[in-house]
Tab-separated table of C-alpha atoms in Angstrom:
chain	number	residue	atom	x	y	z
A	1	MET	CA	120.273	-100.527	132.838
A	2	VAL	CA	122.500	-97.451	133.038
A	3	SER	CA	123.499	-96.213	136.484
A	4	GLN	CA	122.019	-92.716	136.757
A	5	ASN	CA	122.386	-89.565	138.807
A	6	VAL	CA	119.729	-87.101	137.731
A	7	VAL	CA	119.410	-83.635	139.285
A	8	VAL	CA	117.773	-80.367	138.321
A	9	SER	CA	119.628	-78.299	135.765
A	10	ASP	CA	120.608	-75.561	138.209
A	11	ALA	CA	122.083	-77.986	140.731
A	12	ASN	CA	125.621	-77.379	141.890
A	13	THR	CA	126.181	-80.763	143.475
A	14	GLY	CA	125.146	-84.377	143.050
A	15	ILE	CA	127.469	-85.104	140.145
A	16	ILE	CA	128.942	-88.574	140.281
A	17	THR	CA	132.287	-89.772	139.047
A	18	VAL	CA	133.038	-93.061	137.330
A	19	SER	CA	136.588	-94.304	137.485
A	20	ASN	CA	138.482	-96.914	135.557
A	21	SER	CA	141.875	-98.386	136.362
A	22	SER	CA	142.981	-98.809	132.739
A	23	VAL	CA	146.173	-96.970	131.844
A	24	PHE	CA	147.161	-95.252	128.598
A	25	ALA	CA	150.507	-96.855	127.946
A	26	PRO	CA	153.310	-94.421	127.131
A	27	SER	CA	155.375	-95.160	124.082
A	28	ALA	CA	158.931	-96.407	124.428
A	29	GLN	CA	161.610	-93.734	124.300
A	30	LYS	CA	164.436	-93.869	121.757
A	31	PRO	CA	167.920	-94.125	123.322
A	32	PRO	CA	169.905	-90.876	123.274
A	33	THR	CA	172.396	-90.347	120.474
A	34	VAL	CA	175.945	-89.679	121.648
A	35	PRO	CA	178.584	-88.256	119.281
A	36	GLY	CA	181.716	-90.235	118.684
A	37	HIS	CA	182.356	-93.942	119.128
A	38	ILE	CA	180.850	-95.839	122.037
A	39	SER	CA	181.055	-99.423	123.184
A	40	ILE	CA	177.736	-101.276	123.210
A	41	SER	CA	176.916	-104.939	123.471
A	42	LYS	CA	175.203	-106.747	120.634
A	43	LYS	CA	172.333	-107.690	122.951
A	44	LYS	CA	171.775	-104.075	124.013
A	45	LEU	CA	172.048	-102.870	120.418
A	46	LEU	CA	169.401	-105.323	119.247
A	47	LYS	CA	167.142	-104.321	122.140
A	48	ASN	CA	167.490	-100.620	121.281
A	49	LEU	CA	166.773	-101.305	117.626
A	50	GLU	CA	163.722	-103.312	118.651
A	51	LEU	CA	162.383	-100.446	120.787
A	52	SER	CA	163.041	-97.908	118.059
A	53	GLY	CA	161.343	-100.127	115.502
A	54	ALA	CA	158.305	-100.630	117.733
A	55	GLN	CA	157.978	-96.882	118.256
A	56	SER	CA	158.308	-96.263	114.535
A	57	GLN	CA	155.683	-98.914	113.808
A	58	ARG	CA	153.237	-97.341	116.274
A	59	LEU	CA	153.847	-93.899	114.779
A	60	ASN	CA	153.357	-95.173	111.230
A	61	SER	CA	150.113	-96.798	112.350
A	62	TRP	CA	148.886	-93.496	113.749
A	63	VAL	CA	149.787	-91.594	110.559
A	64	ASP	CA	148.096	-94.230	108.398
A	65	SER	CA	144.997	-93.861	110.571
A	66	MET	CA	145.166	-90.079	110.188
A	67	ARG	CA	145.284	-90.468	106.418
A	68	ALA	CA	142.362	-92.892	106.475
A	69	SER	CA	140.242	-90.327	108.325
A	70	SER	CA	140.759	-87.790	105.540
A	71	PRO	CA	138.280	-87.859	102.633
A	72	THR	CA	141.081	-86.667	100.335
A	73	HIS	CA	142.870	-89.961	100.909
A	74	LEU	CA	139.887	-92.215	100.337
A	75	LYS	CA	139.937	-94.177	97.115
A	76	SER	CA	138.474	-92.504	94.052
A	77	LEU	CA	135.116	-93.962	93.135
A	78	SER	CA	135.895	-93.570	89.428
A	79	SER	CA	137.747	-96.885	89.280
A	80	LEU	CA	135.838	-100.055	88.564
A	81	SER	CA	137.095	-101.810	91.707
A	82	SER	CA	135.971	-98.902	93.900
A	83	GLU	CA	132.568	-98.812	92.221
A	84	ASP	CA	132.190	-102.526	92.884
A	85	GLU	CA	133.223	-101.993	96.498
A	86	LEU	CA	130.710	-99.167	96.906
A	87	ASN	CA	127.879	-101.203	95.378
A	88	SER	CA	128.702	-104.138	97.643
A	89	TRP	CA	128.752	-101.819	100.674
A	90	LEU	CA	125.410	-100.240	99.709
A	91	LYS	CA	123.823	-103.671	99.580
A	92	ARG	CA	124.788	-104.116	103.231
A	93	HIS	CA	124.009	-100.499	104.217
A	94	PRO	CA	121.371	-99.262	101.747
A	95	SER	CA	120.234	-95.657	101.516
A	96	ALA	CA	117.816	-94.733	104.299
A	97	LEU	CA	115.852	-92.760	101.688
A	98	ASP	CA	115.449	-95.790	99.433
A	99	MET	CA	114.366	-97.877	102.432
A	100	PHE	CA	112.154	-95.202	103.971
A	101	GLU	CA	108.830	-97.040	103.631
A	102	ARG	CA	110.297	-100.153	105.240
A	103	ILE	CA	111.716	-98.049	108.091
A	104	ILE	CA	108.387	-96.352	108.809
A	105	GLU	CA	106.579	-99.673	108.683
A	106	ALA	CA	109.009	-101.091	111.255
A	107	SER	CA	108.314	-98.117	113.554
A	108	ARG	CA	104.523	-98.461	113.321
A	109	GLY	CA	102.901	-98.344	116.769
A	110	LYS	CA	106.151	-97.325	118.486
A	111	GLN	CA	107.566	-94.041	119.736
A	112	ILE	CA	110.279	-92.722	117.437
A	113	VAL	CA	113.140	-91.046	119.307
A	114	MET	CA	115.738	-89.176	117.245
A	115	PHE	CA	119.462	-88.925	118.057
A	116	LEU	CA	121.634	-86.721	115.835
A	117	ASP	CA	125.372	-86.142	115.712
A	118	TYR	CA	126.370	-82.567	114.851
A	119	ASP	CA	129.596	-82.206	112.824
A	120	GLY	CA	129.328	-84.073	109.546
A	121	THR	CA	125.625	-84.814	110.136
A	122	LEU	CA	123.759	-81.571	110.777
A	123	SER	CA	126.692	-79.407	109.725
A	124	PRO	CA	129.271	-80.121	107.017
A	125	ILE	CA	132.871	-80.709	108.045
A	126	VAL	CA	134.617	-77.332	107.650
A	127	ALA	CA	138.214	-76.141	107.951
A	128	ASP	CA	137.490	-73.986	111.011
A	129	PRO	CA	135.495	-75.930	113.647
A	130	ASP	CA	134.320	-72.620	115.126
A	131	ARG	CA	132.438	-71.944	111.881
A	132	ALA	CA	130.531	-75.236	111.614
A	133	PHE	CA	127.232	-73.397	111.394
A	134	ILE	CA	123.914	-75.128	110.847
A	135	THR	CA	121.862	-73.802	107.922
A	136	SER	CA	118.538	-72.064	108.517
A	137	LYS	CA	116.828	-74.823	106.562
A	138	MET	CA	118.412	-77.531	108.714
A	139	ARG	CA	117.388	-75.643	111.874
A	140	ARG	CA	113.755	-75.493	110.689
A	141	THR	CA	113.846	-79.197	109.877
A	142	VAL	CA	115.180	-80.161	113.326
A	143	LYS	CA	112.698	-77.826	115.032
A	144	LYS	CA	109.830	-79.464	113.174
A	145	LEU	CA	111.226	-82.892	114.019
A	146	ALA	CA	111.312	-82.041	117.742
A	147	LYS	CA	107.602	-81.206	117.633
A	148	SER	CA	106.833	-84.751	116.519
A	149	PHE	CA	109.433	-86.797	118.422
A	150	PRO	CA	111.858	-86.442	121.348
A	151	THR	CA	115.033	-85.247	119.618
A	152	SER	CA	118.593	-85.097	120.931
A	153	ILE	CA	121.932	-83.888	119.604
A	154	VAL	CA	124.770	-86.186	120.703
A	155	THR	CA	128.169	-84.655	120.007
A	156	GLY	CA	131.796	-84.458	121.034
A	157	ARG	CA	131.427	-80.688	121.315
A	158	CYS	CA	130.559	-78.968	124.575
A	159	ILE	CA	126.870	-78.172	125.000
A	160	ASP	CA	127.365	-74.400	125.058
A	161	LYS	CA	129.172	-74.427	121.691
A	162	VAL	CA	126.588	-76.634	119.974
A	163	TYR	CA	123.684	-74.659	121.431
A	164	SER	CA	125.243	-71.453	120.066
A	165	PHE	CA	125.087	-73.100	116.612
A	166	VAL	CA	121.631	-74.716	116.868
A	167	LYS	CA	119.711	-72.297	119.132
A	168	LEU	CA	116.828	-74.717	119.775
A	169	ALA	CA	115.665	-74.927	123.401
A	170	GLU	CA	113.305	-77.853	122.746
A	171	LEU	CA	116.098	-80.379	122.184
A	172	TYR	CA	117.990	-82.731	124.472
A	173	TYR	CA	121.732	-82.089	124.328
A	174	ALA	CA	124.436	-84.668	125.088
A	175	GLY	CA	127.799	-82.908	124.797
A	176	SER	CA	131.389	-84.044	125.382
A	177	HIS	CA	130.608	-87.467	123.860
A	178	GLY	CA	127.641	-87.862	126.203
A	179	MET	CA	129.462	-86.834	129.388
A	180	ASP	CA	127.297	-83.706	129.771
A	181	ILE	CA	123.551	-84.243	129.275
A	182	LYS	CA	120.749	-81.712	129.602
A	183	GLY	CA	117.087	-81.824	128.673
A	184	PRO	CA	114.924	-79.215	126.933
A	185	THR	CA	114.398	-75.872	128.615
A	186	LYS	CA	111.254	-76.108	130.742
A	187	GLY	CA	108.182	-75.098	128.811
A	188	PHE	CA	109.759	-75.645	125.370
A	189	SER	CA	108.972	-79.342	124.951
A	190	ARG	CA	105.900	-81.435	125.705
A	191	TYR	CA	108.134	-84.433	126.407
A	192	ASN	CA	109.553	-83.079	129.664
A	193	LYS	CA	106.432	-81.204	130.774
A	194	ASP	CA	106.325	-80.723	134.561
A	195	LYS	CA	109.772	-82.319	134.815
A	196	PRO	CA	113.133	-80.684	135.559
A	197	SER	CA	115.804	-80.619	132.897
A	198	VAL	CA	118.060	-83.649	132.974
A	199	LEU	CA	121.660	-83.165	134.055
A	200	TYR	CA	124.189	-85.993	134.007
A	201	GLN	CA	127.939	-85.478	134.287
A	202	PRO	CA	129.776	-88.762	134.964
A	203	ALA	CA	133.206	-87.123	134.583
A	204	GLY	CA	132.739	-84.114	136.848
A	205	ASP	CA	135.932	-84.715	138.859
A	206	PHE	CA	138.033	-84.597	135.680
A	207	LEU	CA	137.404	-80.903	134.971
A	208	PRO	CA	140.631	-79.576	136.618
A	209	MET	CA	142.690	-82.207	134.771
A	210	ILE	CA	141.040	-81.425	131.428
A	211	ASP	CA	141.801	-77.721	131.843
A	212	GLU	CA	145.411	-78.520	132.754
A	213	VAL	CA	145.930	-80.761	129.726
A	214	PHE	CA	144.248	-78.185	127.484
A	215	LYS	CA	146.838	-75.553	128.422
A	216	GLN	CA	149.685	-78.012	127.821
A	217	LEU	CA	148.349	-79.032	124.410
A	218	VAL	CA	147.908	-75.413	123.336
A	219	GLU	CA	151.514	-74.705	124.284
A	220	LYS	CA	152.816	-77.936	122.752
A	221	THR	CA	151.037	-77.538	119.401
A	222	LYS	CA	151.438	-73.785	118.845
A	223	SER	CA	154.499	-74.459	116.656
A	224	THR	CA	152.408	-76.648	114.309
A	225	PRO	CA	150.683	-74.394	111.743
A	226	GLY	CA	146.986	-75.192	111.373
A	227	ALA	CA	146.634	-77.229	114.573
A	228	LYS	CA	143.724	-76.187	116.783
A	229	VAL	CA	142.978	-77.386	120.322
A	230	GLU	CA	139.330	-77.216	121.389
A	231	ASN	CA	138.190	-77.459	125.011
A	232	ASN	CA	134.876	-79.325	125.062
A	233	LYS	CA	134.546	-79.133	128.859
A	234	PHE	CA	134.821	-82.847	129.687
A	235	CYS	CA	137.037	-83.775	126.728
A	236	LEU	CA	139.521	-82.159	124.357
A	237	SER	CA	139.861	-82.139	120.575
A	238	VAL	CA	143.054	-81.495	118.613
A	239	HIS	CA	142.007	-80.716	115.035
A	240	PHE	CA	144.550	-81.375	112.273
A	241	ARG	CA	142.344	-80.818	109.206
A	242	CYS	CA	144.349	-77.654	108.400
A	243	VAL	CA	147.767	-79.158	109.178
A	244	ASP	CA	150.172	-80.013	106.357
A	245	GLU	CA	150.321	-83.794	106.017
A	246	LYS	CA	154.109	-83.670	106.378
A	247	LYS	CA	153.557	-82.403	109.934
A	248	TRP	CA	151.077	-85.073	110.983
A	249	SER	CA	153.610	-87.466	112.517
A	250	ASP	CA	155.214	-84.631	114.458
A	251	LEU	CA	151.803	-83.499	115.742
A	252	ALA	CA	150.877	-87.039	116.755
A	253	LEU	CA	154.080	-87.295	118.813
A	254	LYS	CA	153.406	-83.947	120.497
A	255	VAL	CA	149.873	-84.938	121.481
A	256	ARG	CA	150.980	-88.333	122.777
A	257	SER	CA	153.850	-86.769	124.751
A	258	VAL	CA	151.277	-84.817	126.772
A	259	VAL	CA	148.586	-87.474	127.173
A	260	LYS	CA	151.005	-90.206	128.274
A	261	ASN	CA	151.520	-88.324	131.543
A	262	TYR	CA	147.838	-88.686	132.420
A	263	PRO	CA	147.008	-92.403	132.772
A	264	THR	CA	143.303	-91.731	133.468
A	265	LEU	CA	142.852	-90.089	130.068
A	266	LYS	CA	142.593	-91.928	126.765
A	267	LEU	CA	143.589	-90.805	123.282
A	268	SER	CA	141.555	-91.753	120.221
A	269	GLN	CA	141.030	-90.446	116.717
A	270	GLY	CA	138.090	-89.270	114.646
A	271	ARG	CA	137.739	-87.443	111.328
A	272	LYS	CA	140.921	-85.344	111.227
A	273	VAL	CA	140.843	-84.905	114.982
A	274	PHE	CA	142.477	-86.395	118.066
A	275	GLU	CA	140.093	-86.878	120.987
A	276	ILE	CA	141.271	-86.879	124.612
A	277	ARG	CA	138.671	-88.155	127.086
A	278	PRO	CA	138.465	-89.427	130.669
A	279	MET	CA	139.011	-93.160	130.811
A	280	ILE	CA	135.550	-94.038	132.103
A	281	LYS	CA	132.963	-96.505	130.856
A	282	TRP	CA	130.891	-93.895	129.090
A	283	ASP	CA	130.349	-93.069	125.419
A	284	LYS	CA	127.650	-91.988	122.964
A	285	GLY	CA	125.968	-95.384	123.277
A	286	LYS	CA	125.706	-95.001	127.050
A	287	ALA	CA	124.328	-91.492	126.547
A	288	LEU	CA	121.665	-92.836	124.176
A	289	GLU	CA	120.678	-95.486	126.701
A	290	PHE	CA	120.541	-92.927	129.523
A	291	LEU	CA	118.259	-90.635	127.516
A	292	LEU	CA	115.913	-93.484	126.606
A	293	GLU	CA	115.626	-94.400	130.293
A	294	SER	CA	115.053	-90.748	131.211
A	295	LEU	CA	112.173	-90.670	128.731
A	296	GLY	CA	110.609	-93.709	130.371
A	297	PHE	CA	111.629	-96.355	127.862
A	298	GLU	CA	113.732	-98.610	130.069
A	299	ASN	CA	113.138	-102.216	128.939
A	300	SER	CA	110.295	-100.995	126.722
A	301	ASN	CA	109.222	-102.592	123.460
A	302	ASP	CA	107.300	-99.474	122.428
A	303	VAL	CA	110.274	-97.352	121.371
A	304	PHE	CA	112.025	-96.963	118.018
A	305	PRO	CA	115.351	-95.076	118.352
A	306	ILE	CA	117.006	-93.650	115.238
A	307	TYR	CA	120.632	-92.494	115.499
A	308	ILE	CA	122.320	-90.592	112.649
A	309	GLY	CA	126.070	-89.943	112.741
A	310	ASP	CA	129.212	-89.914	110.629
A	311	ASP	CA	132.183	-90.545	112.941
A	312	ARG	CA	133.896	-93.436	114.724
A	313	THR	CA	132.545	-92.220	118.061
A	314	ASP	CA	129.008	-92.776	116.754
A	315	GLU	CA	129.718	-96.488	116.329
A	316	ASP	CA	129.121	-97.052	120.066
A	317	ALA	CA	125.538	-95.847	119.585
A	318	PHE	CA	125.059	-97.903	116.411
A	319	LYS	CA	126.305	-100.991	118.234
A	320	LEU	CA	123.999	-100.397	121.202
A	321	LEU	CA	120.952	-100.256	118.936
A	322	GLN	CA	122.002	-103.551	117.373
A	323	GLU	CA	122.313	-105.112	120.820
A	324	ARG	CA	118.931	-103.757	121.914
A	325	GLY	CA	117.305	-104.992	118.706
A	326	GLN	CA	115.413	-101.714	118.489
A	327	GLY	CA	115.526	-98.985	115.879
A	328	PHE	CA	118.645	-98.577	113.771
A	329	GLY	CA	121.686	-96.439	113.027
A	330	ILE	CA	122.350	-94.415	109.879
A	331	LEU	CA	125.927	-93.607	108.819
A	332	VAL	CA	126.446	-90.349	106.907
A	333	SER	CA	129.206	-91.117	104.406
A	334	LYS	CA	129.884	-91.042	100.679
A	335	PHE	CA	132.485	-93.767	101.028
A	336	PRO	CA	132.433	-97.398	102.232
A	337	LYS	CA	133.391	-97.738	105.899
A	338	ASP	CA	133.267	-100.498	108.481
A	339	THR	CA	130.168	-99.683	110.517
A	340	ASN	CA	127.495	-101.064	112.833
A	341	ALA	CA	124.894	-98.821	111.168
A	342	SER	CA	122.060	-100.444	109.246
A	343	TYR	CA	121.561	-97.724	106.621
A	344	SER	CA	123.441	-94.836	105.053
A	345	LEU	CA	123.053	-91.267	103.794
A	346	GLN	CA	125.617	-89.443	101.680
A	347	ASP	CA	125.922	-86.027	103.335
A	348	PRO	CA	124.228	-83.464	105.659
A	349	PRO	CA	121.963	-82.044	102.896
A	350	GLU	CA	120.657	-85.545	102.151
A	351	ALA	CA	120.082	-86.049	105.873
A	352	SER	CA	118.228	-82.712	106.201
A	353	ASP	CA	116.381	-82.183	102.928
A	354	GLY	CA	115.749	-85.878	102.496
A	355	PHE	CA	115.456	-88.184	105.463
A	356	LEU	CA	114.817	-85.846	108.431
A	357	ALA	CA	112.381	-83.658	106.526
A	358	THR	CA	110.425	-86.738	105.442
A	359	VAL	CA	110.396	-88.270	108.927
A	360	GLY	CA	109.180	-84.985	110.386
A	361	GLY	CA	106.176	-85.084	108.090
A	362	VAL	CA	105.134	-88.627	108.954
A	363	GLU	CA	101.893	-89.013	110.931
A	364	THR	CA	102.112	-91.805	113.516
A	365	ASN	CA	100.272	-92.843	116.647
A	366	SER	CA	103.407	-92.251	118.728
A	367	THR	CA	101.924	-89.255	120.567
A	368	MET	CA	99.626	-91.431	122.665
A	369	ILE	CA	102.444	-93.860	123.406
A	370	MET	CA	104.680	-91.036	124.540
A	371	LYS	CA	101.971	-89.542	126.700
A	372	GLY	CA	101.486	-92.838	128.504
A	373	ALA	CA	105.237	-93.306	129.007
A	374	MET	CA	105.701	-89.876	130.580
A	375	GLU	CA	102.766	-90.132	133.009
């Protein structure tokens, strides 16, 4: 069970804070270079070389990870070995469209609840994150979906930014990787009828720190062409999708040089983006669990959650569904990836025009189940 603090959406207080004593370890510093000849012991020299080598190894690991997150660096599927790898991966994570009948059969008699990532799932990955617009067709599909099932967007973006893209008041929104959760606007959804909108902000006390780090990152990265720092309220994103690959290692060092001074923040990486978040025990999986409990499905066998996402941060939600033994996760990807998802879809159009549109048209007996759960 997730520890909750639920208040009305216009509340100004009642926000709880979760703390964690883990520390983001700063990287070792290279010894200063002094011109001329100096006297140094063999032991000290070896130690300095060891530190320098460790730092270099960590940096190379980060750059390799940055390359791996870029579709342009993924292996071409034209080679026989890559085709074999893809076929093997698809056997383990088959297309959700090909397995649609089996999925619907598994959900029979249960309430379907939809959870959708935004970037790379509802919207394609674009060069400018401020222009990751949802298509009109995708908006109609999600709107129709929300009429049939409780539907939530779970994203690393702040709620205000995503809502400006989606413009659907009948959805649940979990922004900042689930650290800012709100329910549908009253009167727009039958699932929260006569109930206040949900508000959950487990990292409320971090807001001043996040704003402080945001200003430092903007200043630190302004000399790196193409780098963009995005303030997502309870977390920060440093996008490097428009940064020359030769500058990646330099950008990684700049970001780490700021974050290392804040031991209660953690640095991770997604698809061509660095993520800086409060070091609390909260993620997209926790957000999914919180929303299910808010809908009345705590310890219920009558629910069938479906989570669709494309990024590493979505893996926490995929893993949670595996642990619950309910519903399943769908990874949106054209390429083989290590994942806890059960099924796959290739891209946002396949998710919208294919899977979501088909699910939205399915007639089930979930309405009566939902009605009983909410009473």
